[in-house]
GROMACS .gro file of C-alpha atoms in nm:
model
  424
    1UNK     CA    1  -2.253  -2.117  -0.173
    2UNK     CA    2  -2.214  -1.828  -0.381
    3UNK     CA    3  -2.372  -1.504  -0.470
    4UNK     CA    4  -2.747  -1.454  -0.546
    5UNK     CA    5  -2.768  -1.154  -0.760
    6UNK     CA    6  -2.527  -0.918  -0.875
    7UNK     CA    7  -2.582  -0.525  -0.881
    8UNK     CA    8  -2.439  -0.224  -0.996
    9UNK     CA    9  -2.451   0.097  -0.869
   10UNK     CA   10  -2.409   0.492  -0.900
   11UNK     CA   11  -2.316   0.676  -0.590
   12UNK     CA   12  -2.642   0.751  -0.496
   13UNK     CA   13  -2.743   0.401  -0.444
   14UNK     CA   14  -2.966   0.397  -0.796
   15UNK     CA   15  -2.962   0.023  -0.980
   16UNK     CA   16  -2.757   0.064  -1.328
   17UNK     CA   17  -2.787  -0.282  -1.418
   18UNK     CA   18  -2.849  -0.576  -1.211
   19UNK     CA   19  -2.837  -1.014  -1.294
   20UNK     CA   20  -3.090  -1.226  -1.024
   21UNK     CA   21  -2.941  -1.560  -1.035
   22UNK     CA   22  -3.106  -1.785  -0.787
   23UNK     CA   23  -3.428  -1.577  -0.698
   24UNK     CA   24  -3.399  -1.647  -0.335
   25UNK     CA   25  -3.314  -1.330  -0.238
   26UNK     CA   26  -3.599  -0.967  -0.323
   27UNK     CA   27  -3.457  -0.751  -0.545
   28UNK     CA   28  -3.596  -0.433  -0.342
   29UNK     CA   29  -3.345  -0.525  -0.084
   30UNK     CA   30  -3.071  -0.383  -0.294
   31UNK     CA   31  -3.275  -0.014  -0.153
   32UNK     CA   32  -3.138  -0.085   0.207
   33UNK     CA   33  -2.769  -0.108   0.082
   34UNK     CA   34  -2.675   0.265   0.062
   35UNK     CA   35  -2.831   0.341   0.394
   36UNK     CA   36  -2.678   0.121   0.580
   37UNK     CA   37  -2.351   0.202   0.389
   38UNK     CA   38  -2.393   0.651   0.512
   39UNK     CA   39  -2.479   0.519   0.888
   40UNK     CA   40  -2.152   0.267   0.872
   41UNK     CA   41  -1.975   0.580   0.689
   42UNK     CA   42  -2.107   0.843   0.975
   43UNK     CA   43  -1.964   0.579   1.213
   44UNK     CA   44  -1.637   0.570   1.108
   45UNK     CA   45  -1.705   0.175   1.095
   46UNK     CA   46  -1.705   0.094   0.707
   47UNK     CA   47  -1.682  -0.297   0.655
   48UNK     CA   48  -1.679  -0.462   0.302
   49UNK     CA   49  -2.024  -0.710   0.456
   50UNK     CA   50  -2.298  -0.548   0.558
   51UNK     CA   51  -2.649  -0.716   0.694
   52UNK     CA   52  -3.043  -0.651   0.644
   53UNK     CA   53  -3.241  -0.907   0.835
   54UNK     CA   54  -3.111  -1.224   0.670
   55UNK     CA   55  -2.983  -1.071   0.352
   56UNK     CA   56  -2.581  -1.001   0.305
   57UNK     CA   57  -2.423  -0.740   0.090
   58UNK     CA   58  -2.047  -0.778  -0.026
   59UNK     CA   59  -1.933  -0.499  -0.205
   60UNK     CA   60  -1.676  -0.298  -0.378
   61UNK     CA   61  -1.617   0.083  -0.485
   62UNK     CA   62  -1.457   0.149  -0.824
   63UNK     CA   63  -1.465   0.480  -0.970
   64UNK     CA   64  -1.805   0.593  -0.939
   65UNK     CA   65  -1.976   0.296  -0.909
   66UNK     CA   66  -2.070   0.033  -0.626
   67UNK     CA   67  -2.034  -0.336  -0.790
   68UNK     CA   68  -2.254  -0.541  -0.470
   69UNK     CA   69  -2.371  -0.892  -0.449
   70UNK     CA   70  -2.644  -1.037  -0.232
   71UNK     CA   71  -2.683  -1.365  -0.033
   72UNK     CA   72  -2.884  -1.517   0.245
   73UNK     CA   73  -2.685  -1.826   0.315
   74UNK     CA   74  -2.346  -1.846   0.485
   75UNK     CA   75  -2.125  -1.794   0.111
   76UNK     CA   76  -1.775  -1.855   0.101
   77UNK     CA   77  -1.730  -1.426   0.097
   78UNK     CA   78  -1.329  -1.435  -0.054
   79UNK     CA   79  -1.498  -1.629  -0.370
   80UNK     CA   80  -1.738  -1.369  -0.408
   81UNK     CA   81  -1.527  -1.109  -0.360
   82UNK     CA   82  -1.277  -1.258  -0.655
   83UNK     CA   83  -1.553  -1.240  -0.871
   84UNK     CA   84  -1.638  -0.912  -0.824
   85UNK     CA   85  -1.282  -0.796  -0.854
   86UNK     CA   86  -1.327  -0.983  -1.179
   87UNK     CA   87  -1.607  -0.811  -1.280
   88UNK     CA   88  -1.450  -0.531  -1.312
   89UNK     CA   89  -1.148  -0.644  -1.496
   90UNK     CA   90  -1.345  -0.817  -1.778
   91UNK     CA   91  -1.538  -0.507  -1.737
   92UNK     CA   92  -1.246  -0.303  -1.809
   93UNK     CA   93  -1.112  -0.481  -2.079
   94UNK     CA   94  -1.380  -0.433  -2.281
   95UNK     CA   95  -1.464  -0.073  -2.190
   96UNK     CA   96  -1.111   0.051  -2.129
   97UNK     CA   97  -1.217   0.223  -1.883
   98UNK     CA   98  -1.515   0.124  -1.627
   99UNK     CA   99  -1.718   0.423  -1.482
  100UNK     CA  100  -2.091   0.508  -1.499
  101UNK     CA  101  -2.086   0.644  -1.843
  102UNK     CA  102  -1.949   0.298  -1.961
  103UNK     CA  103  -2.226   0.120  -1.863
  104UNK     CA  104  -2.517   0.288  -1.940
  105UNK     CA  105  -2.381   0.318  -2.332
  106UNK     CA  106  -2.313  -0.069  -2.291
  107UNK     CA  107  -2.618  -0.223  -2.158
  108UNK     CA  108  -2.690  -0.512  -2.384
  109UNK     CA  109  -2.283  -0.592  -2.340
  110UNK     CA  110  -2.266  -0.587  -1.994
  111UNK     CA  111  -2.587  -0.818  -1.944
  112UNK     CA  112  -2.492  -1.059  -2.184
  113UNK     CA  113  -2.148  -1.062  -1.985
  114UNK     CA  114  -2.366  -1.090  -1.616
  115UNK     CA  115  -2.512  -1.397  -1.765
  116UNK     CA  116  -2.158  -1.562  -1.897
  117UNK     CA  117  -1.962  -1.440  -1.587
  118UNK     CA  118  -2.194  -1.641  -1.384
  119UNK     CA  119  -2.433  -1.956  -1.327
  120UNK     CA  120  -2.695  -1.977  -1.045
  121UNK     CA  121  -2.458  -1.773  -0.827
  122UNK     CA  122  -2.150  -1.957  -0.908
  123UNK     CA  123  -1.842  -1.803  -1.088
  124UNK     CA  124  -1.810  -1.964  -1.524
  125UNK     CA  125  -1.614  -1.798  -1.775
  126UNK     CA  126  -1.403  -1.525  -1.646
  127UNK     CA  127  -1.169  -1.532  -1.881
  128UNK     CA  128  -1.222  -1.209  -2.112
  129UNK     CA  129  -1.012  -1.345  -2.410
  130UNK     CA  130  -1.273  -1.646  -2.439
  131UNK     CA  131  -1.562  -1.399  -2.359
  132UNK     CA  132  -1.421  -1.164  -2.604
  133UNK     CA  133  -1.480  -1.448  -2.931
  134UNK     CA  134  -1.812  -1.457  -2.878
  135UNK     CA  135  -1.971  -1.160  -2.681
  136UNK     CA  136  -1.861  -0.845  -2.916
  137UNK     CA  137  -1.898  -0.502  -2.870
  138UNK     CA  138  -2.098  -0.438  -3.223
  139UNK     CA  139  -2.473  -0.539  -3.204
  140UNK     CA  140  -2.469  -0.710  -3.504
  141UNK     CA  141  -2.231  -0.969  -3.426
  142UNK     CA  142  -2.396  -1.036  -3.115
  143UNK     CA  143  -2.665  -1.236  -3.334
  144UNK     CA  144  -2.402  -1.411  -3.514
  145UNK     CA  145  -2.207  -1.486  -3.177
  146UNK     CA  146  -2.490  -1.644  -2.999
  147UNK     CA  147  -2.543  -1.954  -3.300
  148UNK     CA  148  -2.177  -2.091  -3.237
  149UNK     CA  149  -2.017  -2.091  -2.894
  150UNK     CA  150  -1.614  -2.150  -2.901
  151UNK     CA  151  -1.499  -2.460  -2.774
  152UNK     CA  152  -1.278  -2.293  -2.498
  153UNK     CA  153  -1.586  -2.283  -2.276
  154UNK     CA  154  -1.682  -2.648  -2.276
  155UNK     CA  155  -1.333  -2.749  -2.297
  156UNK     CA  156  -1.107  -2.879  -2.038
  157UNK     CA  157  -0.879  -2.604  -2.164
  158UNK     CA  158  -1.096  -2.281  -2.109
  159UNK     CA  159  -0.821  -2.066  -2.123
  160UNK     CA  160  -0.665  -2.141  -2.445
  161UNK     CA  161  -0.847  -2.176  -2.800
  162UNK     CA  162  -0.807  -2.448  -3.062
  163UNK     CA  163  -0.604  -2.385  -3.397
  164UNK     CA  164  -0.398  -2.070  -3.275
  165UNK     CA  165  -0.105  -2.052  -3.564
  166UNK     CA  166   0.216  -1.827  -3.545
  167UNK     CA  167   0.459  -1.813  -3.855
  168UNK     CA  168   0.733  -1.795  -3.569
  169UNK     CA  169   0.706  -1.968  -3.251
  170UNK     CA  170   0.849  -1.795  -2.924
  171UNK     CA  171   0.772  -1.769  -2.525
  172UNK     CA  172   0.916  -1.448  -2.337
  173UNK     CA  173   0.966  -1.492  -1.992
  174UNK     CA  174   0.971  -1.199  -1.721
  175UNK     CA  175   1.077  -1.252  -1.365
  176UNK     CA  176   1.008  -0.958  -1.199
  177UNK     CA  177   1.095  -0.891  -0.820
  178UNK     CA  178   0.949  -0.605  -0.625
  179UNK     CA  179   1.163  -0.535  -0.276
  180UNK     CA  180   0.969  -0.426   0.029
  181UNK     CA  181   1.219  -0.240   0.285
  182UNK     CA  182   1.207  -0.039   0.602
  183UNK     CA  183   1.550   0.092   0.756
  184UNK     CA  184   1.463   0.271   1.072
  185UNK     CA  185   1.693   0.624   1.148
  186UNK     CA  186   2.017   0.434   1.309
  187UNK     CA  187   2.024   0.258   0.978
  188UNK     CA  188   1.864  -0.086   1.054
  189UNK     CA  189   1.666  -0.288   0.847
  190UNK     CA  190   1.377  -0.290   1.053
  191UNK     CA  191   1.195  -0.510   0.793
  192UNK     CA  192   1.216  -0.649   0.444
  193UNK     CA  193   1.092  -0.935   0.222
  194UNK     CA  194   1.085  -0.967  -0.200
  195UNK     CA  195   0.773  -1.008  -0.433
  196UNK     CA  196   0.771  -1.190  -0.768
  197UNK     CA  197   0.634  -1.278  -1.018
  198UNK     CA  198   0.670  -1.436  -1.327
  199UNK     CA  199   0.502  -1.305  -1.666
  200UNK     CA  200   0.489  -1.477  -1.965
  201UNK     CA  201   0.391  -1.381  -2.346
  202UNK     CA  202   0.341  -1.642  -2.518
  203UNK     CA  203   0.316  -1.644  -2.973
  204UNK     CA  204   0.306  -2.050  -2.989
  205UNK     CA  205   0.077  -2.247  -3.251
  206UNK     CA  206  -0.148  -2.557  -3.139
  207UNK     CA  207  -0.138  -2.693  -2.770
  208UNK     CA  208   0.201  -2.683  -2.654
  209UNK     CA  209   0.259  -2.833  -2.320
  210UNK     CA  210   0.505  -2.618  -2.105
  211UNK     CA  211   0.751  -2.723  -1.843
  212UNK     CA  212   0.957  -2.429  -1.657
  213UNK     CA  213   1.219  -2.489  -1.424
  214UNK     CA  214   1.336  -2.256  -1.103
  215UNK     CA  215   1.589  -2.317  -0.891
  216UNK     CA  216   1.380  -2.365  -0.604
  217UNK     CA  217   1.532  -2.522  -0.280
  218UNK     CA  218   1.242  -2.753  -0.256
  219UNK     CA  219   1.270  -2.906  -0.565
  220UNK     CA  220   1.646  -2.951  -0.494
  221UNK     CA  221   1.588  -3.151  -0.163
  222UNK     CA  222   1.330  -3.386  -0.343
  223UNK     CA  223   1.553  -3.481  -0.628
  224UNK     CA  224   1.885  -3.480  -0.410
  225UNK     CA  225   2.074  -3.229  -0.599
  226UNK     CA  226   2.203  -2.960  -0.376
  227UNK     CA  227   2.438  -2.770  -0.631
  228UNK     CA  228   2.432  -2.347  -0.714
  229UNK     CA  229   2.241  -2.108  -0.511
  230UNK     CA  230   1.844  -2.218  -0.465
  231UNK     CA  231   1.575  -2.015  -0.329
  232UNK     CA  232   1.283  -2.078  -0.073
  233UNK     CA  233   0.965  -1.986  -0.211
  234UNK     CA  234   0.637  -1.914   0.010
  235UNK     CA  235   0.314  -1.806  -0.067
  236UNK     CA  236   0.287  -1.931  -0.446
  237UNK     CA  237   0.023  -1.864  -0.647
  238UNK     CA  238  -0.033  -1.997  -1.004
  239UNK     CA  239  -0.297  -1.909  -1.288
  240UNK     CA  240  -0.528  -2.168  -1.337
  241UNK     CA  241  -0.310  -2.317  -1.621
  242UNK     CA  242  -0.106  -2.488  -1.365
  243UNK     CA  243  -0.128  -2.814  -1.297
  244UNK     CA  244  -0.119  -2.822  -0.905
  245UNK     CA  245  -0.162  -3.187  -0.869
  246UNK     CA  246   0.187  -3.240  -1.076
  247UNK     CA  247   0.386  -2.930  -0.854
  248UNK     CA  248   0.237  -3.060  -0.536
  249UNK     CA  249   0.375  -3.412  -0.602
  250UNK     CA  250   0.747  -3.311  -0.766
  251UNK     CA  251   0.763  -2.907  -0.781
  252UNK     CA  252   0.729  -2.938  -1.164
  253UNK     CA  253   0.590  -2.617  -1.360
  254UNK     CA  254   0.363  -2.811  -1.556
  255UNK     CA  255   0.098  -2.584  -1.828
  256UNK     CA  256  -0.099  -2.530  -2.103
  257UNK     CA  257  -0.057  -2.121  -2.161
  258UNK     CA  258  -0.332  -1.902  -2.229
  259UNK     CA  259  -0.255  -1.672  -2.623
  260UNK     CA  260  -0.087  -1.406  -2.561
  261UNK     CA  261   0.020  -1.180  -2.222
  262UNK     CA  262  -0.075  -1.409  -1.842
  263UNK     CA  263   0.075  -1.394  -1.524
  264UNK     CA  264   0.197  -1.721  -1.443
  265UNK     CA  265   0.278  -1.725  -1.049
  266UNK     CA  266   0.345  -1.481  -0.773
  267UNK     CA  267   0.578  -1.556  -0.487
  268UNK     CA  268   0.756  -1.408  -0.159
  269UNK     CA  269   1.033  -1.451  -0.067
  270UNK     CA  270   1.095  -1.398   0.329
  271UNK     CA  271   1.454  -1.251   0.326
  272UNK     CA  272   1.679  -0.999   0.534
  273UNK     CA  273   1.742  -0.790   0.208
  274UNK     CA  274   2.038  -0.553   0.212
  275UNK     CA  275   1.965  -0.226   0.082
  276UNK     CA  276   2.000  -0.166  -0.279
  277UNK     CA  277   2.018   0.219  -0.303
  278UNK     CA  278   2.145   0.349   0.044
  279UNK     CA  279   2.076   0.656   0.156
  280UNK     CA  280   2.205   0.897   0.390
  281UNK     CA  281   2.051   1.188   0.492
  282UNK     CA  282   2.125   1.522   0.736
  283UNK     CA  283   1.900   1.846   0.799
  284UNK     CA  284   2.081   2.202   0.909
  285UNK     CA  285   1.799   2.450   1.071
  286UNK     CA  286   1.960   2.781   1.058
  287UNK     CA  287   1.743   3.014   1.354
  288UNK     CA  288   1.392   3.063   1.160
  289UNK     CA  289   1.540   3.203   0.854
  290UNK     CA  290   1.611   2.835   0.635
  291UNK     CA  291   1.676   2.480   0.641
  292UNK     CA  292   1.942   2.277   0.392
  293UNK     CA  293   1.966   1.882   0.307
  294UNK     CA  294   2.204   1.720   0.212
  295UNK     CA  295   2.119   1.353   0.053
  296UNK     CA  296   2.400   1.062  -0.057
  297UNK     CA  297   2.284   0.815  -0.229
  298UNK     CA  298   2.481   0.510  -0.276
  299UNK     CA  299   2.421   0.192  -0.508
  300UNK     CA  300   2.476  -0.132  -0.324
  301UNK     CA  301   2.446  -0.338  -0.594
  302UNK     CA  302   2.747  -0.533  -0.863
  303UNK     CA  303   2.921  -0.294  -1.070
  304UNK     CA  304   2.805  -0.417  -1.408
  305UNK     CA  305   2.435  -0.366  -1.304
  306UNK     CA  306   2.233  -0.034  -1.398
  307UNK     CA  307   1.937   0.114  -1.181
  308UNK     CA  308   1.747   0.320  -1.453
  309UNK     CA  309   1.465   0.609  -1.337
  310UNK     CA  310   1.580   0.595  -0.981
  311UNK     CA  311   1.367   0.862  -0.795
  312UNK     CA  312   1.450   0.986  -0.445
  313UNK     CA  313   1.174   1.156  -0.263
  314UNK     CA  314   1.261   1.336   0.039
  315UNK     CA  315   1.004   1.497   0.265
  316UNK     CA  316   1.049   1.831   0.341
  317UNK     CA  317   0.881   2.084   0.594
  318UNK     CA  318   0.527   2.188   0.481
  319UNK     CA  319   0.610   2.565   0.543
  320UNK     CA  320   0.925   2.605   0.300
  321UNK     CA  321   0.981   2.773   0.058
  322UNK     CA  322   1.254   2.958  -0.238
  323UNK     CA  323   1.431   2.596  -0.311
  324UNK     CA  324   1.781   2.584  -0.433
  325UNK     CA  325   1.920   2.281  -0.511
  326UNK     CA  326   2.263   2.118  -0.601
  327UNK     CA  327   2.305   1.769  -0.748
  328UNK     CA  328   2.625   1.602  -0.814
  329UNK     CA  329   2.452   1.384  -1.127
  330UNK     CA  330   2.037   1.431  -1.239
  331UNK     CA  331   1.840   1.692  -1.154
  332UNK     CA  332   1.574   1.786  -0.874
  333UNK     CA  333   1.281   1.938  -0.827
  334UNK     CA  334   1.039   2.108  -0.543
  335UNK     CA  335   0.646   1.931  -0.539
  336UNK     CA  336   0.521   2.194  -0.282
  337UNK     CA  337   0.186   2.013  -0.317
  338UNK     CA  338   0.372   1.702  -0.164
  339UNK     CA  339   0.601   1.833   0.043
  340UNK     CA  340   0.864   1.622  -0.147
  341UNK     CA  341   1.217   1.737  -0.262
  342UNK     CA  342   1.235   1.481  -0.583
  343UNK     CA  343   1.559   1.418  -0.728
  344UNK     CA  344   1.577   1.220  -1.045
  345UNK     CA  345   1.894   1.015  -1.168
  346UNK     CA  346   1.796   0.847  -1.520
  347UNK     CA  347   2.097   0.609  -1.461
  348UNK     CA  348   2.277   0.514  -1.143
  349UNK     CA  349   2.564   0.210  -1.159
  350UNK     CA  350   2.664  -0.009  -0.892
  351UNK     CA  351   2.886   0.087  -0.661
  352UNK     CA  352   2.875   0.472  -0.732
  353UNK     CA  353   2.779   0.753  -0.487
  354UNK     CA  354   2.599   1.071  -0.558
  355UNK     CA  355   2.505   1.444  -0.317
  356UNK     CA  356   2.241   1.617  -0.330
  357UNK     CA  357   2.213   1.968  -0.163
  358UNK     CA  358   1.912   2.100  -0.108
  359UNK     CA  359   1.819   2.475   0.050
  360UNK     CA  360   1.508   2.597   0.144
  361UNK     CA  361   1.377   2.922   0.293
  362UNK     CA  362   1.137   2.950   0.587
  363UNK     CA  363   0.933   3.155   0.723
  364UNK     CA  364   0.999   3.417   1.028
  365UNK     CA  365   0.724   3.270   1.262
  366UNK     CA  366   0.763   2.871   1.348
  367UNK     CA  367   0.472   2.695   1.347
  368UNK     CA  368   0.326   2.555   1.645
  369UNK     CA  369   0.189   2.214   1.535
  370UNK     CA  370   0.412   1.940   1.544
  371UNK     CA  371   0.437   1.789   1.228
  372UNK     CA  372   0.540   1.444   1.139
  373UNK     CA  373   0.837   1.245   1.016
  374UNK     CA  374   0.761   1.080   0.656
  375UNK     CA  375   0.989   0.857   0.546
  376UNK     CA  376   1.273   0.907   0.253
  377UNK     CA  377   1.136   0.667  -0.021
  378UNK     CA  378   1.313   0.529  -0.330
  379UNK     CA  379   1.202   0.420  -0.651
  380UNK     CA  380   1.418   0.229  -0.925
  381UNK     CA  381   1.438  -0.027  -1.146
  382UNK     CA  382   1.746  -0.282  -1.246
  383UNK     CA  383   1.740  -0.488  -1.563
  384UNK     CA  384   1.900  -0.820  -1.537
  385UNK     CA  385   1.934  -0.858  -1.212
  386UNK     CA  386   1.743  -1.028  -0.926
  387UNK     CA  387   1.815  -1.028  -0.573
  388UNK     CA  388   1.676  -1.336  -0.460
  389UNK     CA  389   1.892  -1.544  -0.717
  390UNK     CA  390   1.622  -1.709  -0.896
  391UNK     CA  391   1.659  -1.868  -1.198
  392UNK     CA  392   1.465  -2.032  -1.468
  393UNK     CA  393   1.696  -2.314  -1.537
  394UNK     CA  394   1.500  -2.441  -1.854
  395UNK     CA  395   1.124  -2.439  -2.023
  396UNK     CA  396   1.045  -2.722  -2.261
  397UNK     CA  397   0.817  -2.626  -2.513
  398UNK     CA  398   0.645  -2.973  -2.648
  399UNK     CA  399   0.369  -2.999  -2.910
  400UNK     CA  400   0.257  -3.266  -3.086
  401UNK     CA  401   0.343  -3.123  -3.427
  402UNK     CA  402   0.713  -3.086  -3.281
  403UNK     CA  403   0.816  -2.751  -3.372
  404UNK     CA  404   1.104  -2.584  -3.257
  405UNK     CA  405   1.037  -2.246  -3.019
  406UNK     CA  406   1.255  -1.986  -2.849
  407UNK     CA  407   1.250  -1.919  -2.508
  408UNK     CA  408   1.359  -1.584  -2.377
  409UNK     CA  409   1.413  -1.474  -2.062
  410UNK     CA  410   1.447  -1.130  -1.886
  411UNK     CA  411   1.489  -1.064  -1.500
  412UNK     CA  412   1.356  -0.704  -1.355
  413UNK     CA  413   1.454  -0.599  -1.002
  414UNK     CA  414   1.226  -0.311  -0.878
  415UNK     CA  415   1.127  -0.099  -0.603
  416UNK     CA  416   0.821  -0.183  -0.387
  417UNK     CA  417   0.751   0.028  -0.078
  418UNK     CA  418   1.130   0.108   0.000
  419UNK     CA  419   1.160   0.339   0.322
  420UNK     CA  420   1.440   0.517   0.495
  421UNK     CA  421   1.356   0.674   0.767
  422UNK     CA  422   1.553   0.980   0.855
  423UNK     CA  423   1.601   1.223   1.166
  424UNK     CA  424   1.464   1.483   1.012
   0.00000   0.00000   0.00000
């Protein structure tokens, strides 16, 4: 089961808009939400389910506004909560940006959308590129809208419309990886594991049927072929477009693609990752009078790879102050509001070293309270490279009219949360 009615809220509890979809549950009850939402708060006990009697609320918080659902039967909560996370994206694509204001000058919009977004509780279109060709923005197409609705949303294809024509037909493929890394202060890599995903634009004409190819391990082992670096995928997830049936029986990528920009799949990869951007780190306290840094930074990565807008922050003590700094490539800067030393190196190649000296003043008196020992964290990004080794081996493009289309492909490597921690 699913949600009965959905609700949105300012942040004093007051009903913007509201959609009752089953009429099982009273409407007033929505009056007991914010309540019970201060005495959780007073608490310290907040939890995203909250009961009155027999009624549920799920909710979220974005911006200023509580988006909450209500049930009285035992609902499968992570669906619900998709759909409310939906919400607001739809919500946001047609608003830009979704806050109070944005709903009260959109009324007739966003109850129109309620009543698309959902039947008698259960999730329908979602898709705001369908909802978008026949729920406008301008009252006066609204009327027009309503007489013909697009075949995408009785179709087996809802994500895709009929008769989309490009003079030139071409796919661009991103695989981007995001690397999640903790080194503890003796230099250890206490944990790390990689995050991608792969993000396609598609400008193709008709219904092409795709096929994309990885070199993933399990594919390998079912066909036999054990040649060239593979990689073990876990935790894949695919847009709807996927035919799961087809991967679960023989790995195969098989899809129609939605028009335009779509994330295709996520997927983790559980590795021991060596560090791309090393960093080394030692604090001098001279007496009470100052402190200096002194940061190396070292690329671990091939030579004939790039990082680009590589961003070292390193935490510094909350009572400094007069900072002088000395950087062998890039420039820093002080973020007293932070507590940060940032230092900035637009490009960084593999394989090369840089120093960074930092000095700082303090003050006569030392402060009592102990403070604590934030990590040094790195940000960066490196074009054409991954460090999983995946690879899209191939994506056939077939459509009945048998057109020719060009496939590019780009791999991103990235930082996700990347910790050092230092003795500091």
């Amino acid at each position: 089961m699913s949600a009965s009615a959905v609700f949105v809220l300012d942040l004093k509890g007051k009903v913007l808009i509201c959609r009752n979809y089953k009429g099982d549950v009273d409407m007033a009850e929505i009056d007991h939400f914010l309540p019970l939402l201060m005495t959780q708060e007073e608490e310290g006990l907040t939890c995203p389910i909250m009961s009155h009697g027999n009624v549920h609320f799920l909710w979220i918080k974005h911006t200023n506004l509580y988006l909450v659902a209500t049930t009285n039967k035992n609902s499968n909560a992570s669906l619900v909560y998709a759909f409310l996370y939906k919400v607001v994206e739809v919500f946001t694509e047609y608003f830009t940006e979704l806050e109070e204001e944005s709903i009260q000058d959109n009324f007739v919009v966003v109850y129109e959308l309620l009543d698309e977004l959902m039947d008698f509780g259960f999730p329908q279109t979602t898709d705001s590129k369908i909802l978008q060709e026949y729920i406008t923005q301008e009252g006066t197409k609204l009327e027009v809208a309503k007489t013909k609705v697009p075949t995408t949303v009785t179709n087996a294809v809802s994500w895709r419309s009929e008769g989309i024509k490009y003079k030139k037909n071409e796919v661009f493929i991103d695989v981007i990886e995001s690397i999640n890394l903790l080194v503890n202060a003796n230099g250890s890599v206490m944990s790390s594991d990689i995050v991608g995903t792969v993000k396609l634009k598609t400008m193709l004409s008709g219904m092409p049927e795709l096929r994309l190819g990885l070199n993933d391990r399990a594919l390998f082992a079912l066909t036999g072929r054990d040649k060239g670096k593979t990689v073990t995928m876990e935790d894949v997830k695919f847009h709807q477009c996927v035919r799961l049936s087809r991967f679960e029986s023989d790995r195969t990528i098989s899809f129609i693609p939605p028009d335009g920009e779509s994330e295709l799949m996520s997927y983790r990869i559980n590795t021991h990752v060596k560090p791309l951007i090393w960093i080394e780190s030692v604090i001098e306290k001279f007496s009470h009078s100052r402190v200096e840094i002194m940061v190396k930074a070292k690329g671990q990565f091939k030579k004939q790879s790039v990082a680009n807008n590589v961003e070292v922050r390193v935490p510094v003590p909350s009572d400094a102050d007069s900072p002088k700094f000395k950087t062998s490539t890039g420039h820093a800067k002080y973020v007293p509001e932070k507590n940060l030393a940032v230092w900035t190196i637009k490009s960084f190649p593999g394989g090369k070293e840089f120093l960074m000296r930092a000095s700082f003043g303090l003050p006569s008196v030392e402060n009592d309270e102990m403070e604590g020992k934030p990590p040094i964290t790195v940000n960066f990004e490196i074009p054409y490279f991954t460090v999983s080794g995946i690879q899209v081996r191939y994506m056939k493009i077939i459509e009945k009219s048998g057109y020719q289309a060009l496939p590019w492909v780009r791999y991103i490597t990235q930082s996700g949360d990347y910790q050092l921690r230092s003795n500091f």
